[in-house]
Coordinates of N, CA and C in Angstrom, one line a residue:
M1 N -21.2 0.6 -17.8 CA -19.7 1.0 -17.8 C -18.9 -0.1 -17.3
L2 N -17.8 -0.4 -17.9 CA -16.9 -1.5 -17.5 C -16.2 -1.1 -16.2
A3 N -16.0 -2.0 -15.3 CA -15.2 -1.7 -14.1 C -13.8 -1.4 -14.4
K4 N -13.2 -0.5 -13.7 CA -11.8 -0.1 -13.9 C -10.9 -1.2 -13.3
R5 N -9.8 -1.3 -13.9 CA -8.8 -2.4 -13.4 C -7.6 -1.8 -12.7
I6 N -7.1 -2.6 -11.7 CA -5.9 -2.3 -11.0 C -4.9 -3.3 -11.4
I7 N -3.7 -2.9 -11.9 CA -2.8 -3.9 -12.5 C -1.4 -3.6 -11.9
P8 N -0.9 -4.5 -11.0 CA 0.5 -4.5 -10.6 C 1.4 -4.9 -11.8
C9 N 2.6 -4.3 -11.8 CA 3.6 -4.7 -12.9 C 4.9 -5.2 -12.3
L10 N 5.3 -6.3 -12.7 CA 6.6 -6.9 -12.3 C 7.6 -6.6 -13.4
D11 N 8.5 -5.6 -13.2 CA 9.6 -5.3 -14.1 C 10.8 -6.3 -13.6
V12 N 11.1 -7.2 -14.5 CA 12.1 -8.2 -14.1 C 13.4 -8.1 -14.8
K13 N 14.5 -8.2 -14.0 CA 15.8 -8.2 -14.5 C 16.7 -9.2 -13.7
D14 N 17.3 -10.1 -14.4 CA 18.2 -11.1 -13.8 C 17.4 -11.9 -12.7
G15 N 16.1 -12.2 -13.1 CA 15.3 -13.0 -12.2 C 14.7 -12.4 -11.0
R16 N 14.9 -11.1 -10.8 CA 14.4 -10.3 -9.7 C 13.5 -9.2 -10.2
T17 N 12.5 -8.8 -9.4 CA 11.7 -7.6 -9.6 C 12.5 -6.4 -9.3
V18 N 12.5 -5.4 -10.2 CA 13.3 -4.2 -9.9 C 12.4 -3.0 -10.2
K19 N 12.8 -1.8 -9.7 CA 12.1 -0.6 -9.9 C 13.0 0.6 -9.8
G20 N 12.9 1.5 -10.8 CA 13.7 2.7 -10.7 C 12.9 4.0 -10.8
V21 N 13.5 5.1 -11.2 CA 12.9 6.3 -11.5 C 13.3 6.8 -12.9
N22 N 12.3 7.1 -13.7 CA 12.5 7.5 -15.1 C 13.3 6.5 -15.8
F23 N 13.1 5.2 -15.5 CA 13.7 4.1 -16.2 C 15.1 3.8 -15.8
V24 N 15.7 4.5 -14.8 CA 17.1 4.3 -14.4 C 17.2 4.1 -12.9
D25 N 18.4 3.9 -12.4 CA 18.7 3.7 -11.0 C 17.8 2.6 -10.4
L26 N 17.8 1.4 -11.0 CA 17.0 0.3 -10.6 C 17.4 -0.3 -9.3
R27 N 16.4 -0.6 -8.4 CA 16.7 -1.2 -7.2 C 15.8 -2.5 -7.0
D28 N 16.3 -3.4 -6.2 CA 15.6 -4.6 -6.0 C 14.2 -4.4 -5.3
A29 N 13.2 -5.1 -5.8 CA 11.9 -5.0 -5.2 C 11.3 -6.3 -4.8
G30 N 12.1 -7.4 -5.0 CA 11.6 -8.7 -4.5 C 11.5 -9.8 -5.5
D31 N 11.1 -10.9 -5.0 CA 10.9 -12.2 -5.8 C 9.7 -12.1 -6.6
P32 N 9.7 -12.1 -8.0 CA 8.5 -12.0 -8.8 C 7.5 -13.1 -8.5
V33 N 7.9 -14.3 -8.2 CA 7.0 -15.4 -7.9 C 6.2 -15.1 -6.6
E34 N 6.9 -14.7 -5.6 CA 6.2 -14.3 -4.3 C 5.3 -13.1 -4.5
L35 N 5.7 -12.1 -5.2 CA 4.9 -10.9 -5.4 C 3.7 -11.3 -6.2
A36 N 3.8 -12.1 -7.2 CA 2.7 -12.5 -8.0 C 1.6 -13.2 -7.2
W37 N 2.1 -14.1 -6.3 CA 1.2 -14.8 -5.4 C 0.4 -13.8 -4.5
Q38 N 1.1 -12.8 -4.0 CA 0.5 -11.8 -3.1 C -0.6 -11.0 -3.9
Y39 N -0.2 -10.6 -5.1 CA -1.1 -9.7 -5.8 C -2.4 -10.5 -6.2
S40 N -2.2 -11.7 -6.6 CA -3.4 -12.5 -7.0 C -4.3 -12.7 -5.8
R41 N -3.8 -12.8 -4.6 CA -4.7 -12.9 -3.5 C -5.2 -11.6 -2.9
Q42 N -4.5 -10.5 -3.2 CA -5.0 -9.2 -2.7 C -6.1 -8.7 -3.5
G43 N -6.4 -9.3 -4.7 CA -7.5 -8.8 -5.5 C -7.1 -8.0 -6.7
A44 N -5.8 -8.1 -7.1 CA -5.4 -7.4 -8.4 C -6.3 -8.0 -9.5
D45 N -6.6 -7.1 -10.5 CA -7.4 -7.6 -11.6 C -6.6 -8.3 -12.7
E46 N -5.4 -7.9 -12.8 CA -4.5 -8.5 -13.8 C -3.1 -8.4 -13.3
L47 N -2.2 -9.0 -14.0 CA -0.8 -8.9 -13.6 C 0.0 -8.8 -14.9
V48 N 1.0 -7.9 -14.9 CA 1.9 -7.7 -16.1 C 3.3 -8.1 -15.7
F49 N 4.0 -8.8 -16.5 CA 5.4 -9.3 -16.3 C 6.2 -8.8 -17.5
L50 N 7.1 -7.9 -17.2 CA 8.0 -7.3 -18.3 C 9.4 -7.7 -18.1
D51 N 10.0 -8.5 -19.0 CA 11.4 -8.7 -18.9 C 12.1 -7.5 -19.5
I52 N 12.6 -6.6 -18.7 CA 12.9 -5.2 -19.2 C 14.2 -5.1 -19.9
T53 N 15.0 -6.2 -19.9 CA 16.3 -6.1 -20.6 C 16.4 -7.1 -21.7
A54 N 15.3 -7.8 -22.0 CA 15.4 -8.9 -23.0 C 15.7 -8.3 -24.4
T55 N 15.0 -7.2 -24.8 CA 15.2 -6.6 -26.1 C 16.6 -6.0 -26.2
H56 N 17.0 -5.3 -25.1 CA 18.3 -4.6 -25.2 C 19.4 -5.7 -25.2
E57 N 19.2 -6.8 -24.5 CA 20.3 -7.8 -24.5 C 20.1 -8.8 -25.7
R58 N 19.1 -8.6 -26.5 CA 18.8 -9.4 -27.7 C 18.6 -10.9 -27.4
R59 N 17.8 -11.1 -26.4 CA 17.4 -12.5 -26.0 C 15.9 -12.6 -25.8
K60 N 15.5 -13.8 -25.6 CA 14.1 -14.1 -25.3 C 13.7 -13.9 -23.9
T61 N 12.4 -13.8 -23.6 CA 12.0 -13.8 -22.2 C 12.3 -15.1 -21.5
T62 N 12.6 -15.1 -20.3 CA 13.0 -16.3 -19.5 C 11.7 -17.1 -19.2
T63 N 11.5 -18.1 -20.0 CA 10.2 -18.8 -19.9 C 10.0 -19.6 -18.6
E64 N 11.1 -20.1 -18.1 CA 10.9 -20.9 -16.8 C 10.4 -20.0 -15.7
L65 N 10.9 -18.8 -15.6 CA 10.4 -17.9 -14.6 C 9.0 -17.5 -14.9
V66 N 8.6 -17.3 -16.1 CA 7.3 -17.0 -16.5 C 6.3 -18.1 -16.0
K67 N 6.7 -19.3 -16.3 CA 5.9 -20.5 -15.9 C 5.7 -20.5 -14.4
A68 N 6.8 -20.2 -13.6 CA 6.7 -20.2 -12.2 C 5.8 -19.1 -11.7
V69 N 5.8 -18.0 -12.3 CA 4.9 -16.9 -11.9 C 3.4 -17.3 -12.3
A70 N 3.2 -17.8 -13.5 CA 1.9 -18.2 -13.9 C 1.2 -19.2 -13.0
R71 N 2.0 -20.1 -12.4 CA 1.4 -21.1 -11.5 C 0.9 -20.4 -10.2
Q72 N 1.3 -19.2 -9.9 CA 0.9 -18.5 -8.7 C -0.4 -17.7 -8.9
V73 N -0.8 -17.5 -10.1 CA -1.9 -16.5 -10.3 C -3.1 -17.1 -10.9
N74 N -4.3 -16.5 -10.6 CA -5.5 -17.0 -11.2 C -6.3 -15.8 -11.8
I75 N -5.5 -14.8 -12.3 CA -6.0 -13.6 -12.9 C -5.3 -13.5 -14.3
P76 N -5.9 -12.7 -15.2 CA -5.2 -12.5 -16.5 C -3.7 -12.1 -16.3
F77 N -2.9 -12.7 -17.2 CA -1.4 -12.5 -17.0 C -0.9 -12.1 -18.4
T78 N -0.3 -10.9 -18.4 CA 0.4 -10.3 -19.6 C 1.9 -10.4 -19.5
I79 N 2.5 -10.9 -20.6 CA 4.0 -11.0 -20.5 C 4.6 -10.2 -21.7
G80 N 5.7 -9.5 -21.4 CA 6.4 -8.8 -22.5 C 7.9 -8.8 -22.3
G81 N 8.6 -8.6 -23.4 CA 10.0 -8.6 -23.4 C 10.6 -9.5 -24.4
G82 N 11.3 -9.1 -25.4 CA 12.0 -9.9 -26.4 C 11.1 -10.7 -27.3
I83 N 9.8 -10.2 -27.5 CA 8.9 -10.9 -28.4 C 9.1 -10.3 -29.8
N84 N 9.5 -11.1 -30.8 CA 9.8 -10.6 -32.1 C 9.0 -11.3 -33.2
D85 N 8.4 -12.4 -32.9 CA 7.6 -13.1 -34.0 C 6.6 -14.0 -33.4
L86 N 5.8 -14.7 -34.2 CA 4.7 -15.5 -33.8 C 5.2 -16.6 -32.9
R87 N 6.3 -17.2 -33.2 CA 6.8 -18.3 -32.4 C 7.1 -17.9 -31.0
D88 N 7.7 -16.7 -30.8 CA 7.9 -16.2 -29.4 C 6.6 -16.1 -28.7
A89 N 5.6 -15.5 -29.3 CA 4.3 -15.3 -28.7 C 3.7 -16.7 -28.3
D90 N 3.8 -17.6 -29.2 CA 3.2 -18.9 -29.0 C 3.9 -19.6 -27.8
I91 N 5.2 -19.5 -27.7 CA 5.9 -20.1 -26.5 C 5.4 -19.5 -25.2
L92 N 5.2 -18.2 -25.2 CA 4.7 -17.5 -24.0 C 3.3 -17.9 -23.7
L93 N 2.5 -18.0 -24.7 CA 1.1 -18.5 -24.5 C 1.1 -19.8 -23.8
H94 N 1.9 -20.7 -24.2 CA 2.0 -22.0 -23.7 C 2.8 -22.1 -22.3
S95 N 3.4 -20.9 -22.0 CA 4.0 -20.8 -20.7 C 3.1 -20.2 -19.6
G96 N 1.9 -19.8 -20.0 CA 0.9 -19.3 -19.1 C 0.4 -17.9 -19.4
A97 N 0.8 -17.3 -20.5 CA 0.4 -15.9 -20.8 C -1.1 -15.9 -21.3
D98 N -1.9 -15.0 -20.8 CA -3.2 -14.7 -21.4 C -3.1 -13.7 -22.5
K99 N -2.1 -12.8 -22.3 CA -1.9 -11.7 -23.3 C -0.4 -11.6 -23.5
I100 N 0.1 -11.0 -24.6 CA 1.5 -10.6 -24.7 C 1.6 -9.1 -24.9
S101 N 2.7 -8.6 -24.5 CA 2.9 -7.1 -24.6 C 4.1 -7.0 -25.6
I102 N 3.9 -6.2 -26.6 CA 5.0 -5.9 -27.5 C 5.3 -4.4 -27.6
N103 N 6.5 -4.0 -27.7 CA 6.9 -2.6 -27.6 C 7.9 -2.3 -28.8
S104 N 9.2 -2.5 -28.5 CA 10.2 -2.1 -29.5 C 10.0 -2.9 -30.8
A105 N 9.8 -4.2 -30.7 CA 9.7 -5.0 -31.9 C 8.5 -4.5 -32.8
A106 N 7.5 -4.1 -32.2 CA 6.3 -3.6 -33.0 C 6.6 -2.3 -33.7
V107 N 7.4 -1.4 -33.1 CA 7.8 -0.2 -33.8 C 8.7 -0.5 -35.0
R108 N 9.6 -1.4 -34.7 CA 10.6 -1.8 -35.8 C 9.9 -2.6 -36.9
N109 N 8.9 -3.3 -36.6 CA 8.2 -4.1 -37.6 C 6.7 -4.0 -37.3
P110 N 6.0 -3.0 -37.7 CA 4.6 -2.8 -37.4 C 3.7 -4.0 -37.9
N111 N 4.1 -4.7 -38.9 CA 3.3 -5.8 -39.4 C 3.2 -6.9 -38.3
L112 N 4.1 -6.9 -37.3 CA 4.0 -7.9 -36.2 C 2.7 -7.8 -35.5
I113 N 2.1 -6.5 -35.4 CA 0.8 -6.4 -34.7 C -0.3 -7.1 -35.5
D114 N -0.3 -6.8 -36.8 CA -1.2 -7.5 -37.7 C -1.1 -9.0 -37.6
D115 N 0.1 -9.5 -37.6 CA 0.3 -11.0 -37.6 C -0.2 -11.6 -36.3
L116 N 0.2 -11.0 -35.2 CA -0.3 -11.5 -33.9 C -1.8 -11.4 -33.7
A117 N -2.4 -10.3 -34.2 CA -3.8 -10.2 -34.1 C -4.5 -11.2 -34.9
A118 N -4.0 -11.5 -36.1 CA -4.6 -12.5 -37.0 C -4.4 -13.9 -36.4
A119 N -3.3 -14.2 -35.8 CA -3.0 -15.5 -35.3 C -3.7 -15.9 -34.0
F120 N -3.8 -14.9 -33.1 CA -4.2 -15.2 -31.8 C -5.5 -14.4 -31.4
G121 N -5.9 -13.3 -32.1 CA -7.0 -12.5 -31.8 C -6.5 -11.2 -31.1
I122 N -7.2 -10.1 -31.4 CA -6.8 -8.8 -30.9 C -6.7 -8.8 -29.3
Q123 N -7.6 -9.6 -28.7 CA -7.6 -9.5 -27.2 C -6.3 -10.0 -26.6
F124 N -5.4 -10.7 -27.4 CA -4.2 -11.2 -27.0 C -3.0 -10.2 -27.1
V125 N -3.3 -9.1 -27.8 CA -2.2 -8.2 -28.2 C -2.3 -6.9 -27.5
V126 N -1.3 -6.7 -26.6 CA -1.1 -5.4 -25.9 C 0.1 -4.7 -26.5
V127 N -0.1 -3.5 -27.0 CA 1.0 -2.7 -27.5 C 1.4 -1.7 -26.4
A128 N 2.6 -2.0 -25.9 CA 3.2 -1.1 -24.8 C 3.9 0.1 -25.5
V129 N 3.8 1.2 -24.9 CA 4.4 2.5 -25.5 C 5.1 3.2 -24.4
D130 N 6.4 3.4 -24.6 CA 7.2 4.3 -23.7 C 7.4 5.6 -24.3
T131 N 6.9 6.7 -23.6 CA 6.9 8.0 -24.2 C 7.6 9.0 -23.3
R132 N 8.3 9.9 -24.0 CA 8.9 11.0 -23.2 C 8.6 12.3 -24.0
R133 N 8.4 13.4 -23.2 CA 8.1 14.7 -23.8 C 9.4 15.4 -24.0
I134 N 9.6 15.9 -25.3 CA 10.9 16.6 -25.6 C 10.4 17.8 -26.4
D135 N 10.8 19.0 -26.0 CA 10.4 20.2 -26.7 C 8.9 20.3 -27.0
G136 N 8.1 19.9 -26.0 CA 6.7 20.1 -26.2 C 6.0 19.0 -26.9
K137 N 6.8 18.0 -27.4 CA 6.1 16.9 -28.2 C 6.5 15.5 -27.5
N138 N 5.6 14.5 -27.6 CA 5.8 13.2 -27.1 C 6.4 12.3 -28.1
Y139 N 7.5 11.6 -27.8 CA 8.2 10.7 -28.8 C 8.3 9.3 -28.2
I140 N 8.2 8.4 -29.1 CA 8.4 7.0 -28.7 C 9.8 6.7 -28.4
H141 N 10.0 5.9 -27.4 CA 11.4 5.4 -27.0 C 11.4 3.9 -27.0
L142 N 12.5 3.3 -27.4 CA 12.7 1.9 -27.5 C 13.7 1.3 -26.6
N143 N 13.8 0.0 -26.6 CA 14.8 -0.7 -25.8 C 14.8 -0.3 -24.3
G144 N 13.6 -0.4 -23.7 CA 13.5 0.0 -22.3 C 13.7 1.5 -22.1
G145 N 13.4 2.3 -23.0 CA 13.5 3.7 -22.9 C 14.9 4.3 -23.2
R146 N 15.8 3.4 -23.7 CA 17.2 3.8 -23.9 C 17.3 4.6 -25.3
L147 N 16.4 4.3 -26.2 CA 16.6 4.8 -27.6 C 15.5 5.7 -28.0
K148 N 15.7 7.0 -28.3 CA 14.7 7.9 -28.7 C 14.5 7.7 -30.2
T149 N 13.2 7.7 -30.7 CA 12.9 7.7 -32.1 C 12.4 9.1 -32.5
D150 N 12.1 9.3 -33.8 CA 11.5 10.5 -34.2 C 10.0 10.3 -34.4
I151 N 9.4 9.2 -33.9 CA 8.0 8.9 -34.1 C 7.2 9.6 -33.0
E152 N 6.3 10.4 -33.4 CA 5.4 11.0 -32.3 C 4.4 10.0 -31.8
T153 N 4.3 10.0 -30.5 CA 3.5 9.0 -29.8 C 2.1 8.8 -30.2
E154 N 1.4 9.9 -30.4 CA 0.0 9.9 -30.8 C -0.1 9.2 -32.2
D155 N 0.8 9.5 -33.1 CA 0.7 8.9 -34.4 C 0.9 7.4 -34.3
W156 N 1.8 7.0 -33.5 CA 2.1 5.5 -33.4 C 0.9 4.8 -32.8
I157 N 0.4 5.4 -31.8 CA -0.7 4.7 -31.1 C -1.9 4.5 -32.0
K158 N -2.2 5.5 -32.8 CA -3.3 5.4 -33.8 C -3.0 4.3 -34.8
E159 N -1.8 4.2 -35.2 CA -1.4 3.1 -36.2 C -1.5 1.8 -35.5
A160 N -1.0 1.7 -34.3 CA -1.1 0.4 -33.6 C -2.5 -0.1 -33.4
E161 N -3.5 0.8 -33.1 CA -4.9 0.4 -33.0 C -5.4 -0.1 -34.4
S162 N -5.0 0.6 -35.4 CA -5.5 0.3 -36.8 C -5.0 -1.1 -37.2
R163 N -3.9 -1.5 -36.7 CA -3.3 -2.7 -37.1 C -3.8 -3.9 -36.3
G164 N -4.5 -3.7 -35.2 CA -5.1 -4.8 -34.5 C -4.7 -4.9 -33.0
A165 N -4.1 -3.8 -32.4 CA -3.8 -3.9 -31.0 C -5.1 -4.0 -30.2
G166 N -5.1 -4.8 -29.2 CA -6.3 -4.9 -28.4 C -6.4 -4.0 -27.2
E167 N -5.2 -3.5 -26.8 CA -5.0 -2.6 -25.7 C -3.8 -1.8 -25.9
I168 N -3.7 -0.6 -25.3 CA -2.5 0.2 -25.3 C -2.1 0.4 -23.8
L169 N -0.8 0.0 -23.6 CA -0.2 0.3 -22.2 C 0.7 1.4 -22.4
L170 N 0.3 2.6 -21.9 CA 1.1 3.8 -22.1 C 1.8 4.3 -20.9
T171 N 3.2 4.3 -20.9 CA 4.0 4.6 -19.8 C 4.7 6.0 -20.1
S172 N 4.4 6.9 -19.2 CA 5.1 8.2 -19.3 C 6.5 8.1 -18.6
M173 N 7.5 8.2 -19.4 CA 8.9 8.1 -18.8 C 9.2 9.3 -17.9
D174 N 8.6 10.4 -18.2 CA 8.8 11.6 -17.4 C 8.2 11.4 -16.0
H175 N 7.1 10.6 -15.9 CA 6.4 10.4 -14.6 C 6.9 9.2 -13.9
D176 N 7.4 8.2 -14.6 CA 7.7 6.9 -14.1 C 8.6 6.9 -12.8
G177 N 8.1 6.3 -11.8 CA 8.8 6.2 -10.5 C 8.9 7.4 -9.7
T178 N 8.3 8.6 -10.2 CA 8.4 9.8 -9.4 C 7.4 9.9 -8.3
K179 N 6.3 9.1 -8.4 CA 5.2 9.1 -7.4 C 4.5 10.5 -7.3
N180 N 4.6 11.2 -8.4 CA 4.0 12.6 -8.4 C 2.6 12.6 -9.1
G181 N 2.1 11.4 -9.5 CA 0.9 11.4 -10.3 C 1.1 11.0 -11.7
F182 N 0.0 10.5 -12.3 CA 0.1 10.1 -13.7 C 0.1 11.4 -14.6
D183 N 0.4 11.2 -15.9 CA 0.4 12.2 -16.9 C -1.1 12.4 -17.4
Y184 N -1.9 13.0 -16.5 CA -3.4 13.0 -16.7 C -3.8 13.7 -18.1
D185 N -3.2 14.8 -18.4 CA -3.6 15.5 -19.6 C -3.3 14.7 -20.9
F186 N -2.1 14.2 -20.9 CA -1.7 13.4 -22.1 C -2.5 12.1 -22.2
L187 N -2.7 11.4 -21.1 CA -3.5 10.2 -21.1 C -5.0 10.5 -21.6
K188 N -5.5 11.6 -21.1 CA -6.9 12.0 -21.6 C -6.9 12.2 -23.1
R189 N -5.9 12.9 -23.6 CA -5.8 13.2 -25.0 C -5.7 11.9 -25.8
I190 N -4.9 10.9 -25.4 CA -4.8 9.7 -26.1 C -6.1 8.9 -25.9
N191 N -6.7 8.8 -24.8 CA -7.9 8.1 -24.5 C -9.0 8.6 -25.4
D192 N -9.0 9.9 -25.7 CA -10.1 10.5 -26.5 C -10.0 10.0 -28.0
I193 N -8.8 9.6 -28.4 CA -8.7 9.2 -29.8 C -8.8 7.7 -30.0
L194 N -8.9 6.9 -28.9 CA -8.9 5.5 -29.0 C -10.3 4.9 -28.8
S195 N -10.5 3.7 -29.4 CA -11.7 3.0 -29.2 C -11.4 1.6 -28.5
I196 N -10.1 1.4 -28.2 CA -9.7 0.2 -27.4 C -9.2 0.7 -26.0
P197 N -9.2 -0.3 -25.1 CA -8.8 0.1 -23.7 C -7.4 0.7 -23.6
L198 N -7.3 1.7 -22.7 CA -6.0 2.3 -22.4 C -5.6 2.1 -21.0
I199 N -4.4 1.6 -20.8 CA -3.8 1.3 -19.5 C -2.8 2.4 -19.2
A200 N -3.0 3.1 -18.1 CA -2.1 4.2 -17.7 C -1.0 3.7 -16.8
S201 N 0.2 4.2 -17.1 CA 1.4 3.7 -16.3 C 2.3 4.9 -16.1
G202 N 2.9 5.0 -14.9 CA 4.0 6.0 -14.7 C 3.5 7.1 -13.8
G203 N 3.9 7.1 -12.5 CA 3.7 8.2 -11.6 C 2.8 7.9 -10.4
A204 N 2.3 6.7 -10.2 CA 1.4 6.5 -9.1 C 2.2 6.6 -7.8
G205 N 1.7 7.4 -6.8 CA 2.4 7.6 -5.6 C 1.4 7.4 -4.4
H206 N 0.1 7.7 -4.5 CA -0.8 7.4 -3.5 C -2.2 7.2 -4.1
Q207 N -3.1 6.8 -3.2 CA -4.4 6.4 -3.7 C -5.2 7.5 -4.5
Q208 N -5.0 8.8 -4.2 CA -5.7 9.8 -4.9 C -5.2 9.9 -6.4
H209 N -4.0 9.5 -6.7 CA -3.6 9.5 -8.1 C -4.4 8.5 -8.9
F210 N -4.8 7.4 -8.3 CA -5.7 6.4 -9.0 C -7.1 7.0 -9.2
V211 N -7.6 7.6 -8.2 CA -8.9 8.3 -8.3 C -8.8 9.3 -9.4
D212 N -7.8 10.1 -9.4 CA -7.7 11.2 -10.4 C -7.5 10.7 -11.9
V213 N -6.8 9.6 -12.1 CA -6.6 9.1 -13.4 C -7.8 8.5 -14.0
F214 N -8.6 7.9 -13.1 CA -9.9 7.3 -13.6 C -10.9 8.4 -13.8
R215 N -10.9 9.3 -12.9 CA -12.0 10.4 -13.0 C -11.7 11.4 -14.1
Y216 N -10.4 11.8 -14.2 CA -10.1 12.8 -15.2 C -9.8 12.3 -16.6
S217 N -8.9 11.3 -16.6 CA -8.4 10.7 -17.9 C -9.3 9.6 -18.4
D218 N -10.2 9.1 -17.5 CA -11.1 8.0 -17.9 C -10.5 6.8 -18.6
V219 N -9.3 6.5 -18.1 CA -8.6 5.3 -18.7 C -9.3 4.0 -18.2
D220 N -9.0 2.9 -18.8 CA -9.7 1.7 -18.5 C -9.0 1.0 -17.3
A221 N -7.7 1.2 -17.2 CA -6.9 0.5 -16.1 C -5.8 1.4 -15.7
A222 N -5.3 1.2 -14.5 CA -4.1 1.9 -14.0 C -3.1 0.8 -13.5
L223 N -1.9 1.0 -14.0 CA -0.8 0.1 -13.7 C 0.2 0.8 -12.8
A224 N 0.8 0.1 -11.8 CA 1.8 0.6 -10.9 C 2.7 -0.5 -10.5
A225 N 3.8 -0.1 -9.9 CA 4.8 -1.1 -9.5 C 5.3 -0.8 -8.0
S226 N 6.1 0.2 -7.8 CA 6.8 0.3 -6.5 C 5.8 0.5 -5.4
V227 N 4.7 1.3 -5.6 CA 3.8 1.5 -4.5 C 3.2 0.2 -4.0
F228 N 3.1 -0.8 -4.9 CA 2.5 -2.1 -4.5 C 3.7 -3.0 -4.0
H229 N 4.8 -3.0 -4.7 CA 5.9 -3.8 -4.2 C 6.4 -3.6 -2.8
Y230 N 6.4 -2.3 -2.5 CA 7.0 -1.9 -1.1 C 5.9 -1.7 -0.1
G231 N 4.7 -2.1 -0.4 CA 3.6 -2.1 0.5 C 3.0 -0.7 0.9
E232 N 3.4 0.3 0.0 CA 2.9 1.7 0.3 C 1.4 1.8 0.0
I233 N 0.9 1.0 -0.9 CA -0.6 1.0 -1.2 C -0.9 -0.5 -1.3
R234 N -1.9 -0.9 -0.5 CA -2.4 -2.3 -0.6 C -3.7 -2.2 -1.5
I235 N -3.8 -3.2 -2.4 CA -4.9 -3.2 -3.3 C -6.3 -3.2 -2.7
P236 N -6.6 -4.0 -1.7 CA -7.9 -3.9 -1.1 C -8.3 -2.5 -0.6
A237 N -7.3 -1.8 0.0 CA -7.6 -0.5 0.5 C -7.8 0.5 -0.6
L238 N -7.0 0.3 -1.7 CA -7.2 1.1 -2.9 C -8.5 1.0 -3.5
K239 N -9.0 -0.3 -3.6 CA -10.3 -0.5 -4.2 C -11.4 0.1 -3.4
K240 N -11.2 0.0 -2.1 CA -12.2 0.6 -1.2 C -12.3 2.1 -1.4
E241 N -11.1 2.7 -1.5 CA -11.1 4.2 -1.8 C -11.7 4.6 -3.1
L242 N -11.5 3.8 -4.1 CA -12.1 4.0 -5.4 C -13.6 3.9 -5.4
R243 N -14.1 2.9 -4.7 CA -15.6 2.8 -4.5 C -16.1 4.0 -3.8
R244 N -15.4 4.4 -2.8 CA -15.9 5.6 -2.0 C -16.0 6.8 -2.9
N245 N -15.2 6.8 -3.9 CA -15.3 8.0 -4.9 C -16.1 7.6 -6.1
D246 N -17.0 6.6 -5.9 CA -18.0 6.3 -7.0 C -17.3 5.8 -8.3
I247 N -16.1 5.2 -8.2 CA -15.5 4.6 -9.3 C -15.7 3.1 -9.2
E248 N -16.2 2.5 -10.2 CA -16.6 1.1 -10.2 C -15.3 0.3 -10.4
V249 N -15.1 -0.6 -9.5 CA -14.0 -1.6 -9.6 C -14.5 -3.0 -9.3
R250 N -13.7 -4.0 -9.7 CA -14.2 -5.4 -9.6 C -14.0 -5.8 -8.1

């Protein structure tokens, strides 16, 4: 069995790490370069950097900041935000990315997944999915959660896998920032239909939530932001707790 991964996420706006609740009411969470340095040394398995307003503002990810962060880490580094074509991905690859994360652009142009997988390999392509439950169904949301679509989340995830996604990063907007736990049932349902790794995101509040998402939903990785940024959970202590619960971690 593959070891489970712990992944801090840097949501970046105007050069600063930010965090909100349900994708709104953002507050400052620190310098992304400093946080990246800390997480790399604490034992994080990977790091995700998301330029959360790049798509909405119709611009590219800030590559100089990406390069500065990349210089601080010696772990796999995923970058997302404003990636619309192969050239964008290539620039980020040469800025220090090990993987790229695509979200809104992939929904608008699903062939982008095929193209990226063919050009760089499926291990390079993470498809991020922002989902919200409305009237009992889960729907895809774009532009940092601002725009609802009529696409059901489960259908889109199956298509993304078939096109060459190497991993799915699934964020529950209903749980995001609430610290009330991950969306365990939905994550399990999605994980059961996938043959590629699933990263759970949205809702981590304390160590038991990580134990529960690995034990119940059997996801491959768990991503969190504010509990790490504000020092509420430290990664070495979290991994110790996971091992105590017989969950294999690196």
